[in-house]
């Protein structure tokens, strides 16, 4: 709703998307409530842009990724691709559409069929969308592997013969086969080792530069997301709490949750890490089956106001292009778009 | 947009990695090899082949006419002309067994294959499509499964009329529902796998997903199920035959031969009962042995997706651990020790000293060393970080200290662990047990599975205390409450009565910590205690650990892959790579002035360091498998500063340049440590 | 927990309807004109054919027949035997306790041998006991029960003359004599039960002994006994209970042949005679009773499952 550029409609836009999973209980399995996995999300992914989507468990970030792909059906709301609502597509239309979206999963091992060779797995999207003969398919598969930095010899290998990092790169190759306009990356590096993780993160950054593919990078770690994203959206309990340019979100968080999330990531420098002011949030993340009223974060927020307990915070657009959902910007201290950090220093005029 | 991706002529984004290991043998071949490794399986196959020959050639290979009566030679004991003797009508028993084999083989193959063929589509469709169809089909299947199989088979065969064909039909009907359930269950499991989701997101048609993704993965469990059903089919046919419902006399079947001997020779010539019964039993035994072997071989084959792949790499030793699990060895709670020499204890003795520890695993491909000459010590009140990537040996090292690695396959090949001067590897099972949980405690990575789901939190806390101290219930209870309070769990009284599944991950990890601290241990080994937790919960946990460590003056070994966590909580750090410590010293020293290129690379590759937009520092290549550790310096194939000497010379851990001069020791395993100017974290 | 039991009982209703329908339509398997076959085949007199048709209401549609039969069954009337002219319900009432006694004794043998064998085997997989017990149990599930029964008769009754080769004495008449008569058949049946139970328990225990929570228990300083008896056995019992119930249901069915061999006047000989002579009401009645027994057992198992598993019990 904020990032629609002059180039026409955004590549991907969700409008008040909701996904409620019913909870059945009792003798007659009556629905006793819902897990509000995604609860009214507006998210925009512009063409050829990487958007980072960050949140902890229960935030609904992975559900949102699957909603966008129509791997699960939204309860309400719309998902628009190039301005067209795709939530009503079915069968052939949906399959056709899917060549525009591809996904890379968190667990590289389980995202490949253990009984199929790499070549077989890489051919699958070609079979579905491209008209190539067998030789062309093999050539294309080899080419794709080379793009992600792997020898074509791997084509004859089974998944268990590859390391996690290699499989994840093969996963990227599979996703790129049909020239998608949007890549959904669902925690693509969180199961990898540090050294392998860096290889894959760099791969994404380079692919984006060269192929101009848009990416939705879903992760729980803000520090990973900022390496590849132009924009970052932070989710908490099914809602977006802050959505803005990567630098603004990372360096001047506007939402108390973003601030806490950033402060919780330990820095591998003992001097800096021990000097940092850390915000330790109290308590557990509430269950998405029973989210708190008002602002969802109010139960753990160190700056909670009375209004937070009762009213949903409205969106607030800050001068640096961030949309934040927090009462601190409108009521109480009225930060009006300033960084949360300023609340502590008392310098409210700083922008 | 072009139809073809605009990737032609695009240079690879990274240097193309060549295949690291030689192509291993094909999965199929390995499966066969695994199958043939056991003598019992080979015998079973040989027997089945023998029976198959009898079944195929029948009368052609029988020494006598199976139906020819010879009253003069009735009830003959085994002899050269009648190896198994003759029955009460003088018919040759061996010949009748050979002819009877055809019935048994035919029935077992026909019924199982037909039932499998019928059940496959039912199970596949029911499992994959789900919904009302599934509901309906499964209700019917459940209803059929409620029938005791033998009773149903007798009723169906009896009502259809006597004869082999009707018996085959009856057995098939009885088998279908079981197979359908099996296929459905496998389909449901495979359907949830990510690769099926991947196929859906690619836009592959449902029909193709079923035939090319689900079916190949459902095949293995069905094959195993069917191979175990062959025996059941034989038993059922022989039983019905015994009751006179199948093959009709005078034609022979194993079951009716047994019946004839029972009716006519039980008191006079009981030996006649042995042959048909033994043949049935052997046949079933052969089928079952083969089925068991097939199941074991398939579940051991990496070809078949197993849950092993779902463990995170930092859970260390994917491959080895998976192998260990497949071997089905239980953790016996005391790792075997096969060292020859015992290294001396350092003087003065620190709280814990690990001296030249080497660990080996016996694997399918031979003995593999996974930890190689590791030495470190922990002083009283000190927090030592043990960091490394998966396969570095950090977790197995910590488990070896506790002697919690299962033997086989694990064994302590060399070295010693001195805890307050006592050599832990010299202790008996009971002596070690007295230390474990009392003076030396451990917290594991996965809080979701580390608590026993069948007992309450309170029970598990009290147990930890009562294993080591003789206290009454009330005291134990009070202490349990106190400990929950200490680890800052709200409403501790109530939590005592709750079961693990009622608690969140963060809460469970606090409970694990409370259990570990129940007896006030001197040393706590924490193996990735925060890895499975959310970031904000990890921050709480680290905060709690830090304050408890100070409060209780606890020594801690903190095993982790996260350098940020080390920077946060540890005093000293030991960096591990490929089973060795490559650098150790105070956290400040090692992180700001690393002396080993691997440490430098690891620090630079952390996403927290470096500026956004800049490419992250990359250590090229992969962590080598323990079986393929390179010679010379183990890091040399990935090192940016490699010189020829690194490839051949054995590199030992020595005092680094600033370590020798500085106030605290800083050890480095690098030939060039003096001359390199490495960057620390900023 | 209450919900669990209620739900389980409720789920039984459609299952019972389906199962009873399947039992009833066994009659449809009878080849040719059912009334002719059931009346004794080609030699049947027209009067007899008409009588059978009348008695089984074969002129009505199969659903009407089913409704009539089910209505009777619910009130405890399973019809009369076509030949003996006795009420099936009272015939069964006479014989069922005998069969249940035998099945119970066999189950006792199975548990007595199977449980310790499974536990010992799982404690040291690939150890000497395990290897021996694996061979023994594979053999145990491969040997036909009726053959084992005959061999036992030859050994203990014919050769050693320790136990009677056949016959039966009711428990309440003389418990000791009952035991003498029931021992061999119970062992013959119980061997399979013990072997298969031991295999299941071994597999379940090995899985549990490999879990993280068992590792936690070792790390606390637990003894082998504590680990196996307290931590492992309870969790391993959860899957085994379900299997045990299923097996017991089958075990009751397996009594049929063994009773025939030992001439025990239980359900077996009664059922087999009915099968050979196409006595449809008897066949239906017996099969229904066997299925009901299996269903009751599996329902009990599900409730036990919930009781053992706190995730189900406390929700």
PDB file of C-alpha atoms in Angstrom, chain B residues 104-197:
ATOM      1  CA  UNK B 104       1.999 -73.080  -1.411  1.00  0.00           C
ATOM      2  CA  UNK B 105       4.163 -71.026  -3.746  1.00  0.00           C
ATOM      3  CA  UNK B 106       1.271 -70.241  -6.037  1.00  0.00           C
ATOM      4  CA  UNK B 107      -1.028 -69.200  -3.205  1.00  0.00           C
ATOM      5  CA  UNK B 108       1.563 -67.025  -1.488  1.00  0.00           C
ATOM      6  CA  UNK B 109       2.588 -65.207  -4.662  1.00  0.00           C
ATOM      7  CA  UNK B 110      -0.884 -64.882  -6.086  1.00  0.00           C
ATOM      8  CA  UNK B 111      -2.631 -63.665  -2.947  1.00  0.00           C
ATOM      9  CA  UNK B 112       0.030 -61.210  -1.795  1.00  0.00           C
ATOM     10  CA  UNK B 113       0.669 -59.688  -5.209  1.00  0.00           C
ATOM     11  CA  UNK B 114      -3.014 -59.413  -6.020  1.00  0.00           C
ATOM     12  CA  UNK B 115      -3.837 -57.954  -2.612  1.00  0.00           C
ATOM     13  CA  UNK B 116      -0.957 -55.477  -2.945  1.00  0.00           C
ATOM     14  CA  UNK B 117      -2.120 -54.479  -6.401  1.00  0.00           C
ATOM     15  CA  UNK B 118      -5.669 -53.884  -5.202  1.00  0.00           C
ATOM     16  CA  UNK B 119      -4.602 -52.092  -2.050  1.00  0.00           C
ATOM     17  CA  UNK B 120      -2.091 -49.765  -3.705  1.00  0.00           C
ATOM     18  CA  UNK B 121      -4.530 -47.490  -5.546  1.00  0.00           C
ATOM     19  CA  UNK B 122      -6.959 -47.524  -2.601  1.00  0.00           C
ATOM     20  CA  UNK B 123      -4.267 -46.470  -0.158  1.00  0.00           C
ATOM     21  CA  UNK B 124      -2.695 -43.923  -2.502  1.00  0.00           C
ATOM     22  CA  UNK B 125      -5.924 -42.177  -3.395  1.00  0.00           C
ATOM     23  CA  UNK B 126      -7.281 -42.351   0.122  1.00  0.00           C
ATOM     24  CA  UNK B 127      -4.103 -40.923   1.594  1.00  0.00           C
ATOM     25  CA  UNK B 128      -3.374 -38.253  -0.982  1.00  0.00           C
ATOM     26  CA  UNK B 129      -6.850 -36.984  -1.779  1.00  0.00           C
ATOM     27  CA  UNK B 130      -8.163 -37.355   1.762  1.00  0.00           C
ATOM     28  CA  UNK B 131     -11.517 -35.868   2.693  1.00  0.00           C
ATOM     29  CA  UNK B 132     -14.776 -37.793   2.484  1.00  0.00           C
ATOM     30  CA  UNK B 133     -13.484 -40.453   0.119  1.00  0.00           C
ATOM     31  CA  UNK B 134     -10.713 -41.241   2.555  1.00  0.00           C
ATOM     32  CA  UNK B 135     -13.199 -41.316   5.394  1.00  0.00           C
ATOM     33  CA  UNK B 136     -15.457 -43.753   3.591  1.00  0.00           C
ATOM     34  CA  UNK B 137     -12.681 -46.044   2.384  1.00  0.00           C
ATOM     35  CA  UNK B 138     -10.998 -46.164   5.759  1.00  0.00           C
ATOM     36  CA  UNK B 139     -14.253 -46.943   7.566  1.00  0.00           C
ATOM     37  CA  UNK B 140     -14.686 -49.961   5.307  1.00  0.00           C
ATOM     38  CA  UNK B 141     -11.059 -50.961   5.756  1.00  0.00           C
ATOM     39  CA  UNK B 142     -11.331 -50.623   9.537  1.00  0.00           C
ATOM     40  CA  UNK B 143     -14.440 -52.758   9.573  1.00  0.00           C
ATOM     41  CA  UNK B 144     -12.686 -55.455   7.564  1.00  0.00           C
ATOM     42  CA  UNK B 145      -9.628 -55.274   9.788  1.00  0.00           C
ATOM     43  CA  UNK B 146     -11.800 -56.015  12.812  1.00  0.00           C
ATOM     44  CA  UNK B 147     -12.334 -59.555  11.527  1.00  0.00           C
ATOM     45  CA  UNK B 148      -9.859 -62.093  12.898  1.00  0.00           C
ATOM     46  CA  UNK B 149      -8.137 -63.091   9.639  1.00  0.00           C
ATOM     47  CA  UNK B 150      -8.267 -66.836  10.068  1.00  0.00           C
ATOM     48  CA  UNK B 151     -11.954 -66.841  10.980  1.00  0.00           C
ATOM     49  CA  UNK B 152     -12.814 -64.665   8.001  1.00  0.00           C
ATOM     50  CA  UNK B 153     -10.734 -66.787   5.655  1.00  0.00           C
ATOM     51  CA  UNK B 154     -12.399 -69.975   6.887  1.00  0.00           C
ATOM     52  CA  UNK B 155     -15.875 -68.483   6.545  1.00  0.00           C
ATOM     53  CA  UNK B 156     -15.257 -67.088   3.065  1.00  0.00           C
ATOM     54  CA  UNK B 157     -13.458 -70.174   1.746  1.00  0.00           C
ATOM     55  CA  UNK B 158     -16.065 -72.442   3.307  1.00  0.00           C
ATOM     56  CA  UNK B 159     -19.028 -70.582   1.877  1.00  0.00           C
ATOM     57  CA  UNK B 160     -17.490 -70.210  -1.572  1.00  0.00           C
ATOM     58  CA  UNK B 161     -16.866 -73.933  -1.616  1.00  0.00           C
ATOM     59  CA  UNK B 162     -13.818 -76.114  -1.202  1.00  0.00           C
ATOM     60  CA  UNK B 163     -10.900 -75.674  -3.578  1.00  0.00           C
ATOM     61  CA  UNK B 164      -7.562 -73.940  -4.036  1.00  0.00           C
ATOM     62  CA  UNK B 165      -8.965 -71.098  -6.100  1.00  0.00           C
ATOM     63  CA  UNK B 166     -11.537 -70.140  -3.489  1.00  0.00           C
ATOM     64  CA  UNK B 167      -8.952 -70.324  -0.739  1.00  0.00           C
ATOM     65  CA  UNK B 168      -6.731 -67.965  -2.737  1.00  0.00           C
ATOM     66  CA  UNK B 169      -9.649 -65.570  -3.099  1.00  0.00           C
ATOM     67  CA  UNK B 170     -10.428 -65.759   0.619  1.00  0.00           C
ATOM     68  CA  UNK B 171      -6.822 -65.036   1.619  1.00  0.00           C
ATOM     69  CA  UNK B 172      -6.616 -62.145  -0.835  1.00  0.00           C
ATOM     70  CA  UNK B 173      -9.772 -60.585   0.587  1.00  0.00           C
ATOM     71  CA  UNK B 174      -8.358 -60.886   4.088  1.00  0.00           C
ATOM     72  CA  UNK B 175      -5.067 -59.224   3.093  1.00  0.00           C
ATOM     73  CA  UNK B 176      -6.312 -56.217   1.151  1.00  0.00           C
ATOM     74  CA  UNK B 177      -7.382 -53.998   4.079  1.00  0.00           C
ATOM     75  CA  UNK B 178      -4.057 -54.360   5.895  1.00  0.00           C
ATOM     76  CA  UNK B 179      -2.094 -53.380   2.809  1.00  0.00           C
ATOM     77  CA  UNK B 180      -4.456 -50.508   2.080  1.00  0.00           C
ATOM     78  CA  UNK B 181      -3.853 -49.135   5.584  1.00  0.00           C
ATOM     79  CA  UNK B 182      -0.122 -49.498   5.144  1.00  0.00           C
ATOM     80  CA  UNK B 183      -0.090 -47.685   1.807  1.00  0.00           C
ATOM     81  CA  UNK B 184      -2.327 -44.957   3.132  1.00  0.00           C
ATOM     82  CA  UNK B 185      -0.151 -44.382   6.188  1.00  0.00           C
ATOM     83  CA  UNK B 186       2.996 -44.197   4.048  1.00  0.00           C
ATOM     84  CA  UNK B 187       1.254 -41.897   1.590  1.00  0.00           C
ATOM     85  CA  UNK B 188       0.191 -39.568   4.366  1.00  0.00           C
ATOM     86  CA  UNK B 189       3.758 -39.446   5.671  1.00  0.00           C
ATOM     87  CA  UNK B 190       5.297 -38.852   2.247  1.00  0.00           C
ATOM     88  CA  UNK B 191       2.645 -36.276   1.397  1.00  0.00           C
ATOM     89  CA  UNK B 192       3.843 -34.111   4.272  1.00  0.00           C
ATOM     90  CA  UNK B 193       7.422 -34.203   3.024  1.00  0.00           C
ATOM     91  CA  UNK B 194       8.768 -30.968   1.683  1.00  0.00           C
ATOM     92  CA  UNK B 195       9.690 -32.455  -1.665  1.00  0.00           C
ATOM     93  CA  UNK B 196       6.023 -33.087  -2.395  1.00  0.00           C
ATOM     94  CA  UNK B 197       5.270 -29.507  -1.465  1.00  0.00           C
TER      95      UNK B 197
END
